[in-house]
Short mmCIF file of C-alpha atoms and ligand atoms in Angstrom, two decimals:
data_model
loop_
_atom_site.label_atom_id
_atom_site.label_comp_id
_atom_site.label_asym_id
_atom_site.label_seq_id
_atom_site.Cartn_x
_atom_site.Cartn_y
_atom_site.Cartn_z
CA MET A 551 -24.31 31.73 -5.11
CA ALA A 552 -20.75 32.36 -5.37
CA GLN A 553 -18.72 30.36 -7.36
CA ASP A 554 -16.45 27.53 -5.65
CA ASP A 555 -12.81 27.95 -5.79
CA TYR A 556 -12.07 24.64 -7.47
CA ASP A 557 -13.96 22.05 -8.80
CA VAL A 558 -12.05 19.28 -6.34
CA ALA A 559 -9.92 20.05 -3.47
CA ILE A 560 -7.65 17.16 -2.49
CA VAL A 561 -5.60 17.48 0.25
CA GLY A 562 -2.19 15.52 1.08
CA ALA A 563 0.33 15.07 -2.05
CA SER A 564 1.33 11.77 -1.97
CA LEU A 565 0.34 8.87 -3.98
CA ALA A 566 -3.53 8.41 -3.64
CA GLY A 567 -3.81 12.25 -4.16
CA CYS A 568 -1.44 12.60 -7.04
CA THR A 569 -3.26 10.19 -8.73
CA ALA A 570 -6.68 11.79 -8.23
CA ALA A 571 -5.02 15.02 -8.79
CA LEU A 572 -4.09 13.38 -12.56
CA LEU A 573 -7.10 11.38 -13.58
CA PHE A 574 -9.32 14.79 -12.41
CA SER A 575 -6.86 16.76 -14.75
CA SER A 576 -7.33 14.18 -17.38
CA MET A 577 -11.35 15.07 -17.56
CA GLY A 578 -10.51 18.98 -17.31
CA ALA A 579 -11.52 19.64 -13.23
CA ARG A 580 -9.68 22.99 -11.77
CA VAL A 581 -7.54 21.58 -8.67
CA ALA A 582 -6.31 22.35 -5.18
CA LEU A 583 -3.90 19.79 -4.56
CA LEU A 584 -3.01 21.22 -0.62
CA GLU A 585 0.52 19.17 0.54
CA LYS A 586 1.62 20.30 4.19
CA ARG A 587 5.45 19.63 3.55
CA SER A 588 6.83 22.61 2.01
CA SER A 589 9.10 20.53 -0.70
CA VAL A 590 8.17 18.80 -4.14
CA ASP A 591 10.98 16.33 -3.24
CA ALA A 592 8.96 15.09 0.12
CA TYR A 593 8.39 11.35 0.16
CA LYS A 594 7.39 8.66 2.73
CA VAL A 595 10.60 7.54 4.53
CA LEU A 596 7.82 4.57 6.27
CA CYS A 597 7.77 2.15 3.05
CA THR A 598 8.80 -0.42 1.65
CA HIS A 599 7.38 0.48 -1.63
CA SER A 600 6.03 -2.47 -3.58
CA LEU A 601 3.37 -1.81 -5.84
CA HIS A 602 1.64 -4.95 -7.00
CA ALA A 603 0.20 -6.17 -10.38
CA SER A 604 -3.55 -4.56 -9.43
CA ALA A 605 -1.80 -1.31 -9.53
CA MET A 606 -0.23 -1.53 -13.00
CA PRO A 607 -3.26 -0.80 -14.54
CA VAL A 608 -3.94 2.83 -12.88
CA LEU A 609 -0.18 3.24 -13.51
CA GLU A 610 -1.08 3.08 -17.21
CA ARG A 611 -3.34 4.98 -17.36
CA LEU A 612 -1.43 8.09 -15.63
CA ASP A 613 1.08 6.75 -18.88
CA LEU A 614 3.62 6.25 -15.70
CA VAL A 615 5.09 2.91 -16.80
CA ALA A 616 7.66 3.93 -18.71
CA ALA A 617 8.98 6.64 -16.38
CA LEU A 618 8.87 4.51 -13.62
CA TRP A 619 10.71 1.64 -15.55
CA ALA A 620 13.45 4.46 -16.84
CA ALA A 621 13.99 5.96 -13.32
CA GLY A 622 15.15 2.38 -12.44
CA ALA A 623 12.36 0.62 -10.80
CA ALA A 624 12.82 -3.17 -10.70
CA PRO A 625 10.47 -6.35 -11.02
CA ASN A 626 8.75 -7.30 -7.97
CA HIS A 627 8.35 -10.71 -9.02
CA ALA A 628 8.90 -12.37 -5.49
CA SER A 629 9.84 -16.18 -4.12
CA TRP A 630 8.18 -16.87 -0.63
CA TRP A 631 9.49 -18.91 1.84
CA VAL A 632 7.18 -21.27 3.75
CA GLU A 633 7.70 -23.94 6.01
CA TRP A 634 6.81 -26.24 3.58
CA GLY A 635 10.10 -24.70 0.93
CA TRP A 636 10.24 -21.74 -1.51
CA ILE A 637 7.18 -20.87 -3.32
CA THR A 638 8.31 -19.23 -6.93
CA PRO A 639 5.47 -18.28 -9.32
CA GLU A 640 5.82 -18.04 -13.60
CA ARG A 641 7.86 -15.68 -14.45
CA ASP A 642 6.93 -16.22 -17.92
CA GLY A 643 4.66 -13.78 -18.68
CA THR A 644 2.19 -15.40 -17.66
CA VAL A 645 1.53 -13.85 -14.19
CA PRO A 646 1.57 -10.08 -14.65
CA PHE A 647 3.59 -8.38 -11.93
CA GLY A 648 4.11 -4.94 -10.16
CA LEU A 649 7.42 -2.99 -9.66
CA ASN A 650 9.23 -1.69 -7.12
CA LEU A 651 10.55 2.13 -7.11
CA ARG A 652 12.10 4.03 -3.69
CA ARG A 653 9.95 6.47 -1.94
CA GLN A 654 12.29 9.03 -2.70
CA THR A 655 12.04 8.42 -6.19
CA LEU A 656 7.91 7.29 -6.93
CA ASP A 657 7.31 10.39 -4.84
CA PRO A 658 9.10 12.88 -6.50
CA LEU A 659 8.24 11.81 -9.96
CA LEU A 660 4.54 11.71 -9.46
CA ARG A 661 4.38 14.82 -7.48
CA ARG A 662 6.14 16.50 -9.92
CA ARG A 663 3.77 15.08 -13.01
CA ALA A 664 0.65 16.40 -11.19
CA ALA A 665 2.14 19.63 -10.45
CA ALA A 666 2.16 19.75 -14.36
CA ALA A 667 -0.82 19.04 -14.51
CA THR A 668 -3.43 20.98 -16.31
CA GLY A 669 -5.77 22.83 -13.76
CA VAL A 670 -3.84 21.35 -11.08
CA ASP A 671 -2.72 24.14 -8.20
CA LEU A 672 -0.16 22.19 -6.12
CA MET A 673 0.19 24.05 -2.64
CA LEU A 674 2.86 23.27 -1.02
CA GLY A 675 3.24 24.42 2.64
CA HIS A 676 -0.78 24.03 2.96
CA ALA A 677 -2.12 22.22 6.20
CA ALA A 678 -5.48 20.76 6.80
CA THR A 679 -6.94 22.05 9.74
CA ALA A 680 -10.72 21.89 9.03
CA VAL A 681 -12.84 21.13 6.61
CA LEU A 682 -16.26 23.64 5.88
CA GLU A 683 -19.67 22.79 6.26
CA ARG A 684 -22.77 24.00 5.03
CA ASP A 685 -26.50 22.04 4.84
CA GLY A 686 -25.05 19.11 6.45
CA ARG A 687 -22.55 18.76 3.57
CA VAL A 688 -18.64 19.60 3.14
CA HIS A 689 -17.63 22.28 0.54
CA GLY A 690 -14.35 23.71 1.07
CA VAL A 691 -11.40 23.23 3.33
CA ARG A 692 -9.34 25.40 5.71
CA ALA A 693 -6.03 25.22 5.31
CA THR A 694 -2.72 27.07 7.18
CA HIS A 695 0.30 28.42 5.39
CA ARG A 696 3.10 30.12 6.49
CA GLY A 697 0.88 31.29 9.59
CA LYS A 698 -2.03 32.48 7.57
CA GLU A 699 -5.63 30.81 7.49
CA ILE A 700 -6.83 30.39 3.88
CA ASP A 701 -10.08 28.91 3.37
CA LEU A 702 -11.31 27.24 -0.06
CA THR A 703 -14.38 25.98 -1.25
CA ALA A 704 -15.30 23.43 -3.51
CA PRO A 705 -18.20 20.95 -4.44
CA LEU A 706 -15.82 18.11 -3.51
CA ILE A 707 -13.31 17.90 -0.82
CA VAL A 708 -11.16 14.90 -1.23
CA GLY A 709 -9.23 13.70 2.03
CA ALA A 710 -6.10 11.79 0.71
CA ASP A 711 -3.64 13.16 3.77
CA GLY A 712 -3.16 9.99 5.20
CA ARG A 713 -3.53 6.96 8.00
CA SER A 714 -4.01 9.90 10.42
CA SER A 715 -6.10 11.99 8.31
CA ALA A 716 -6.58 15.88 9.76
CA VAL A 717 -9.80 15.82 6.93
CA ALA A 718 -11.25 12.82 8.56
CA ALA A 719 -11.28 13.45 12.11
CA ALA A 720 -12.21 17.43 11.22
CA ALA A 721 -15.23 15.87 9.33
CA GLY A 722 -15.87 13.67 12.26
CA ILE A 723 -15.41 10.74 10.46
CA ARG A 724 -14.65 7.55 13.32
CA THR A 725 -11.73 5.91 13.06
CA ARG A 726 -12.12 1.60 13.49
CA LYS A 727 -8.60 0.50 14.70
CA SER A 728 -7.77 -2.69 14.94
CA ARG A 729 -4.66 -4.48 16.42
CA ASN A 730 -1.09 -5.04 14.40
CA LEU A 731 0.40 -7.95 16.62
CA ARG A 732 3.73 -7.43 14.44
CA PHE A 733 5.50 -4.57 14.05
CA GLY A 734 8.76 -3.73 11.82
CA PHE A 735 11.91 -2.51 10.90
CA PHE A 736 13.71 -2.21 7.62
CA SER A 737 16.84 -0.98 6.78
CA TYR A 738 18.37 -0.30 2.88
CA PHE A 739 21.74 -2.06 1.59
CA ARG A 740 23.51 -2.28 -1.61
CA ASP A 741 26.28 -4.80 -3.67
CA PHE A 742 25.17 -8.13 -1.83
CA PRO A 743 27.73 -10.61 -3.23
CA GLU A 744 26.21 -12.67 -6.57
CA ASP A 745 22.72 -11.01 -6.11
CA ASP A 746 20.60 -12.92 -8.10
CA GLY A 747 18.01 -9.99 -8.63
CA LEU A 748 15.10 -11.19 -7.04
CA SER A 749 13.00 -10.30 -4.64
CA ARG A 750 12.01 -12.87 -1.38
CA ALA A 751 9.29 -12.93 1.40
CA TRP A 752 9.80 -14.62 4.15
CA PHE A 753 5.92 -16.51 6.15
CA MET A 754 7.44 -18.38 9.37
CA GLY A 755 4.43 -18.82 11.38
CA PRO A 756 4.02 -15.79 13.45
CA ASP A 757 6.99 -13.73 11.73
CA CYS A 758 7.81 -12.36 8.25
CA ALA A 759 10.54 -10.78 6.45
CA PHE A 760 11.45 -9.35 3.30
CA SER A 761 14.24 -8.81 0.83
CA PHE A 762 13.07 -6.27 -2.20
CA VAL A 763 15.32 -5.37 -4.57
CA ASN A 764 14.70 -1.62 -6.18
CA GLU A 765 16.23 0.32 -8.53
CA ASP A 766 20.54 0.55 -8.63
CA GLY A 767 20.26 -2.34 -7.00
CA ILE A 768 19.45 -1.27 -3.79
CA ARG A 769 17.90 -4.33 -1.68
CA VAL A 770 15.57 -2.95 0.88
CA ILE A 771 15.76 -5.85 4.16
CA VAL A 772 12.69 -5.57 6.46
CA ALA A 773 12.04 -7.81 9.39
CA ALA A 774 8.59 -7.88 11.07
CA PRO A 775 8.30 -10.34 13.40
CA ASN A 776 5.64 -10.65 15.95
CA ARG A 777 5.19 -8.85 19.66
CA ALA A 778 4.98 -11.26 21.93
CA ASP A 779 8.13 -12.81 21.09
CA HIS A 780 10.44 -10.06 19.86
CA LEU A 781 9.27 -6.42 20.81
CA SER A 782 11.60 -6.83 24.07
CA ALA A 783 14.72 -7.59 22.21
CA PHE A 784 14.56 -5.27 19.57
CA ASN A 785 13.79 -2.59 21.71
CA ALA A 786 16.50 -3.33 23.81
CA ASP A 787 19.08 -3.77 21.64
CA LEU A 788 17.51 -2.48 17.13
CA ALA A 789 20.73 -3.47 15.85
CA THR A 790 21.99 -6.69 16.89
CA SER A 791 18.54 -8.08 16.82
CA PHE A 792 17.84 -6.76 13.69
CA ARG A 793 20.68 -8.64 12.71
CA ASP A 794 20.35 -11.31 14.42
CA TYR A 795 16.97 -11.73 12.87
CA ILE A 796 17.50 -11.26 9.52
CA ASN A 797 20.97 -13.73 9.97
CA ALA A 798 18.53 -16.52 11.47
CA LEU A 799 15.91 -16.88 8.21
CA PRO A 800 16.32 -19.83 5.81
CA ASP A 801 18.81 -18.75 3.20
CA ALA A 802 19.25 -15.69 4.98
CA PRO A 803 20.02 -12.43 2.64
CA ARG A 804 24.16 -11.74 3.73
CA ILE A 805 23.57 -8.35 4.96
CA GLU A 806 26.85 -8.83 6.64
CA ALA A 807 29.24 -8.96 3.57
CA ALA A 808 26.76 -5.93 1.65
CA GLN A 809 26.92 -2.39 2.54
CA ARG A 810 24.22 -0.57 4.67
CA ILE A 811 23.48 2.60 3.58
CA SER A 812 20.43 3.60 5.74
CA LYS A 813 19.27 3.57 9.38
CA ILE A 814 17.21 1.08 10.25
CA ILE A 815 13.90 2.45 10.33
CA GLY A 816 10.75 1.16 11.67
CA THR A 817 8.02 1.57 14.06
CA THR A 818 6.60 -0.58 16.95
CA ASN A 819 2.89 0.23 17.33
CA PHE A 820 0.83 0.28 13.45
CA PRO A 821 -2.47 -0.47 14.48
CA LEU A 822 -4.98 -1.15 11.04
CA LEU A 823 -7.25 1.54 10.75
CA GLN A 824 -10.41 2.14 8.82
CA ARG A 825 -13.26 4.82 7.81
CA GLU A 826 -15.72 5.44 5.97
CA PRO A 827 -14.31 6.38 2.78
CA SER A 828 -17.19 9.16 1.85
CA ARG A 829 -20.05 11.32 3.26
CA PRO A 830 -22.18 14.14 1.17
CA GLY A 831 -19.13 16.36 -0.11
CA LEU A 832 -15.84 14.45 0.66
CA ALA A 833 -13.74 11.02 -0.30
CA LEU A 834 -11.49 9.36 2.07
CA ILE A 835 -8.85 7.90 -0.32
CA GLY A 836 -5.66 6.13 0.31
CA ASP A 837 -4.69 5.44 3.77
CA ALA A 838 -7.19 8.04 5.24
CA ALA A 839 -9.98 5.50 3.90
CA LEU A 840 -8.32 2.42 4.98
CA ALA A 841 -4.59 1.72 6.38
CA THR A 842 -4.06 -1.91 6.25
CA ASP A 843 -0.73 -3.98 7.80
CA PRO A 844 2.61 -3.19 5.70
CA VAL A 845 2.98 -7.14 5.93
CA TRP A 846 1.39 -7.45 2.50
CA GLY A 847 2.60 -4.53 0.67
CA ILE A 848 -0.18 -3.53 -0.34
CA GLY A 849 -1.05 0.11 1.03
CA GLY A 850 0.09 1.85 -2.10
CA SER A 851 -1.43 0.04 -4.64
CA TRP A 852 -5.16 0.18 -3.11
CA ALA A 853 -3.95 4.03 -2.67
CA LEU A 854 -3.74 4.21 -6.13
CA LEU A 855 -6.44 2.27 -7.23
CA SER A 856 -8.92 3.96 -4.53
CA ALA A 857 -8.10 7.22 -6.28
CA GLN A 858 -9.12 5.63 -10.17
CA TRP A 859 -12.19 4.42 -8.25
CA LEU A 860 -13.20 8.14 -6.95
CA VAL A 861 -12.38 9.89 -10.24
CA ASP A 862 -14.74 6.99 -11.94
CA ALA A 863 -17.52 7.84 -9.74
CA VAL A 864 -18.01 10.90 -9.48
CA ALA A 865 -16.56 12.10 -12.97
CA ASN A 866 -19.70 13.30 -14.65
CA SER A 867 -21.16 14.82 -11.12
CA LEU A 868 -19.09 17.43 -10.58
CA ASN A 869 -21.67 20.54 -11.04
CA ASP A 870 -24.34 18.67 -9.82
CA GLN A 871 -24.18 18.36 -5.73
CA GLN A 872 -27.67 15.64 -5.61
CA GLU A 873 -25.83 13.56 -8.12
CA LEU A 874 -22.06 14.17 -6.48
CA ASP A 875 -23.31 13.12 -4.08
CA SER A 876 -24.56 9.95 -5.47
CA ALA A 877 -21.40 8.62 -6.80
CA LEU A 878 -19.79 9.30 -3.77
CA GLU A 879 -22.09 6.59 -2.02
CA ARG A 880 -21.12 4.52 -5.20
CA TYR A 881 -17.88 5.26 -4.88
CA GLY A 882 -17.81 4.22 -0.53
CA ALA A 883 -19.61 1.08 -1.54
CA ARG A 884 -17.06 0.35 -4.07
CA HIS A 885 -14.38 0.79 -1.34
CA THR A 886 -16.05 -1.11 1.09
CA ARG A 887 -17.06 -4.03 -1.76
CA ALA A 888 -13.37 -4.55 -3.08
CA LEU A 889 -11.11 -4.44 0.27
CA ARG A 890 -13.21 -5.97 2.81
CA GLY A 891 -12.71 -9.57 1.92
CA HIS A 892 -9.10 -8.90 1.66
CA GLN A 893 -9.60 -6.46 4.88
CA ALA A 894 -10.72 -9.37 6.63
CA GLN A 895 -8.30 -11.67 5.73
CA ILE A 896 -5.12 -8.93 6.27
CA ARG A 897 -6.74 -8.25 9.74
CA ARG A 898 -6.56 -12.11 10.86
CA TYR A 899 -3.16 -12.33 9.87
CA ALA A 900 -1.94 -9.18 11.98
CA LYS A 901 -2.99 -10.73 15.47
CA ALA A 902 0.15 -12.79 14.44
CA ARG A 903 -1.16 -16.13 14.46
CA GLY A 904 -0.10 -17.90 11.58
CA PHE A 905 -1.71 -18.93 9.09
CA ASN A 906 -5.37 -20.43 9.16
CA VAL A 907 -6.26 -24.29 8.09
CA ALA A 908 -7.36 -22.93 4.42
CA GLU A 909 -4.37 -20.81 4.37
CA ARG A 910 -2.25 -23.68 5.30
CA LEU A 911 -3.33 -25.76 2.31
CA MET A 912 -2.66 -23.20 -0.12
CA PHE A 913 0.68 -22.11 0.65
CA SER A 914 1.51 -25.68 1.26
CA ALA A 915 0.42 -26.55 -2.08
CA ALA A 916 1.89 -23.40 -4.06
CA ALA A 917 5.75 -24.64 -2.11
CA ARG A 918 5.38 -28.00 -4.39
CA ASP A 919 2.78 -27.06 -7.45
CA LYS A 920 3.42 -23.93 -9.86
CA GLU A 921 0.03 -23.70 -10.71
CA MET A 922 -0.71 -23.40 -7.37
CA ALA A 923 1.99 -20.61 -7.22
CA SER A 924 0.99 -18.14 -9.63
CA HIS A 925 -2.74 -18.62 -8.39
CA LEU A 926 -1.15 -17.20 -4.45
CA TYR A 927 1.04 -15.36 -6.09
CA ARG A 928 -2.18 -13.84 -7.99
CA PHE A 929 -4.25 -13.48 -4.09
CA GLY A 930 -0.38 -12.07 -2.63
CA SER A 931 -0.88 -9.26 -5.60
CA ARG A 932 -4.70 -8.32 -4.48
CA LEU A 933 -5.59 -9.59 -8.07
CA ILE A 934 -8.43 -12.19 -6.43
CA THR A 935 -10.39 -11.91 -3.76
CA PRO A 936 -9.93 -14.29 -1.31
CA THR A 937 -13.30 -15.92 -2.47
CA GLU A 938 -11.30 -16.62 -5.21
CA LEU A 939 -8.19 -18.00 -3.80
CA LEU A 940 -10.51 -20.56 -2.50
CA ALA A 941 -12.52 -21.01 -5.54
CA PRO A 942 -13.08 -25.10 -5.05
CA ARG A 943 -11.00 -25.72 -8.52
CA ALA A 944 -8.41 -24.51 -6.30
CA ILE A 945 -8.94 -26.15 -3.46
CA LEU A 946 -9.62 -29.54 -5.06
CA ARG A 947 -6.14 -28.76 -6.94
CA ALA A 948 -4.37 -28.39 -3.42
CA GLY A 949 -5.87 -31.06 -1.67
CA LYS A 950 -4.15 -33.17 -4.82
CA VAL A 951 -0.99 -31.68 -5.26
CA ASN A 952 -0.70 -32.91 -1.59
CA LEU A 953 -1.83 -35.53 -1.35
CA SER A 954 0.10 -37.13 -4.56
CA HIS A 955 3.10 -34.90 -2.34
CA ALA A 956 1.73 -37.04 0.76
CA ILE A 957 2.32 -40.64 -0.98
CA GLY A 958 4.94 -39.86 -3.70
C1 FAD B 689 6.73 0.10 7.16
C2 FAD B 689 5.54 0.39 6.45
C3 FAD B 689 5.89 -0.18 4.35
C4 FAD B 689 5.16 -0.28 3.64
N1 FAD B 689 5.57 -1.04 2.34
C5 FAD B 689 4.46 -0.37 1.69
C6 FAD B 689 4.63 -1.53 0.26
O1 FAD B 689 5.96 -2.05 0.43
N2 FAD B 689 3.83 -1.38 -0.41
C7 FAD B 689 2.78 -1.37 -0.81
O2 FAD B 689 1.72 -0.19 -1.53
N3 FAD B 689 2.22 -0.09 0.67
C8 FAD B 689 3.31 0.02 1.73
N4 FAD B 689 3.27 0.72 2.61
C9 FAD B 689 2.35 1.65 3.10
C10 FAD B 689 1.96 2.60 2.36
O3 FAD B 689 3.41 3.68 2.18
C11 FAD B 689 0.47 3.62 2.27
O4 FAD B 689 0.21 2.84 1.92
C12 FAD B 689 0.67 4.77 1.09
O5 FAD B 689 1.90 5.55 1.44
C13 FAD B 689 -0.67 5.34 1.08
O6 FAD B 689 -0.95 6.55 0.43
P1 FAD B 689 -1.09 7.99 0.28
O7 FAD B 689 -1.07 8.55 -0.25
O8 FAD B 689 -2.83 7.20 1.09
O9 FAD B 689 -0.82 8.34 2.30
P2 FAD B 689 0.42 9.34 1.96
O10 FAD B 689 1.39 8.56 1.01
O11 FAD B 689 0.74 8.97 3.58
O12 FAD B 689 0.56 10.26 1.98
C14 FAD B 689 -0.46 11.46 2.65
C15 FAD B 689 0.07 12.90 2.12
O13 FAD B 689 -0.98 13.90 2.69
C16 FAD B 689 -0.46 14.38 3.27
N5 FAD B 689 -0.62 15.60 4.41
C17 FAD B 689 -0.89 14.84 5.92
N6 FAD B 689 -1.80 15.31 6.60
C18 FAD B 689 -2.08 16.90 5.60
C19 FAD B 689 -2.77 18.29 6.00
N7 FAD B 689 -3.61 18.30 7.48
N8 FAD B 689 -2.95 19.39 5.12
C20 FAD B 689 -2.08 18.43 4.12
N9 FAD B 689 -1.77 17.70 3.66
C21 FAD B 689 -1.50 16.81 4.28
C22 FAD B 689 1.15 14.02 3.93
O14 FAD B 689 2.12 15.24 4.36
C23 FAD B 689 1.19 13.36 2.80
O15 FAD B 689 2.34 14.09 1.76
C24 FAD B 689 4.09 0.06 3.97
C25 FAD B 689 3.48 1.35 5.01
C26 FAD B 689 4.50 0.73 5.93
C27 FAD B 689 4.53 1.80 7.29
#
């Protein structure tokens, strides 16, 4: 049988694809990393780029953390506003935190690292159009480059090509969609007067907003209103609606006193998408497997984590087709196990109905108690599962906190 061109062919050189390429490279694999855009400096515009504490171990493993801080990343400690007040977790080092770095800085940095890694061929300007199948198994990818078609074969093909995954479509993998009843617009600002350097989030019933600090003190200000009450006004006059929405926030960031340095960017239709993460010869990672609600700012962290789960699952199986396909099943199962509970909670919240009873209990207690605030922050960072969030001990403490507030 003819030898394969590579050990792994990864489609998409963004967060998930570059992470996988770097990890495969570290185990000595030959990697084709195909990217449809032709510049190494291309970046994802539609993202507010907060990476959570749950992704930090992956960045550490990639030996990237120091480079990200050196590029100006800001710690992503954030206070959350809820109807019961501000929730502020401990900032004394007992609660791990992630970082914020704009994609225009993060993406090129990561892609250049991947391009320089041993065994990785970064193939810019290569758009995947089809997968090659043999005996019911994916074993290659077809791409176009400057009007020409090329075929590459590898025992493992990875779709890291984002929410509209061409690889998933070519392999006939079904996309499950669920509605998002919010939409989002954001813009970048600098020079806020008396900026305290802290990030903030507002969870106001069905509406949300964010103010995240990034490198060079640049803040991204995000409006995430519910469609029913706000979409027609935003469609009619985006600039005015954005300004009025942000100005109406409790302790609103003073955007009119700051300098706006970008257009208002966003999208009005952003369904949540989910696909089977693996099948014989093929894995999906990052948004290609699960494109969740941006309101929780977690998709980028899960892109890094899913790449790591895949590489760890298949690391010792690339030379044996049968073992590889079992390892791919294990990857798929791990992906589902790790994210199913979170996704169920996120899917429910995307219906823009505000908090359910359990969430109201936890968020109200967190506004009144530091330990509960840190517990909730761990959940927001997806360091703990929804089941752990609602563990009996936490519910008991939340009940006590709220009771003593009510009688005190
Ligand atoms: C408004 C908004 C705000 C967000 N904010 C946050 C946040 O604060 N924090 C967070 O963690 N996440 C956030 N996200 C989610 C985050 O942007 C994604 O989860 C993350 O970018 C997924 O990474 P990825 O590598 O899987 O896919 P992508 O970053 O989408 O990359 C896919 C790559 O594949 C390439 N590609 C696509 N098709 C092909 C093809 N046919 N052939 C070759 N290459 C191809 C693309 O050019 C691209 O480089 C946000 C998303 C949105 C929409």
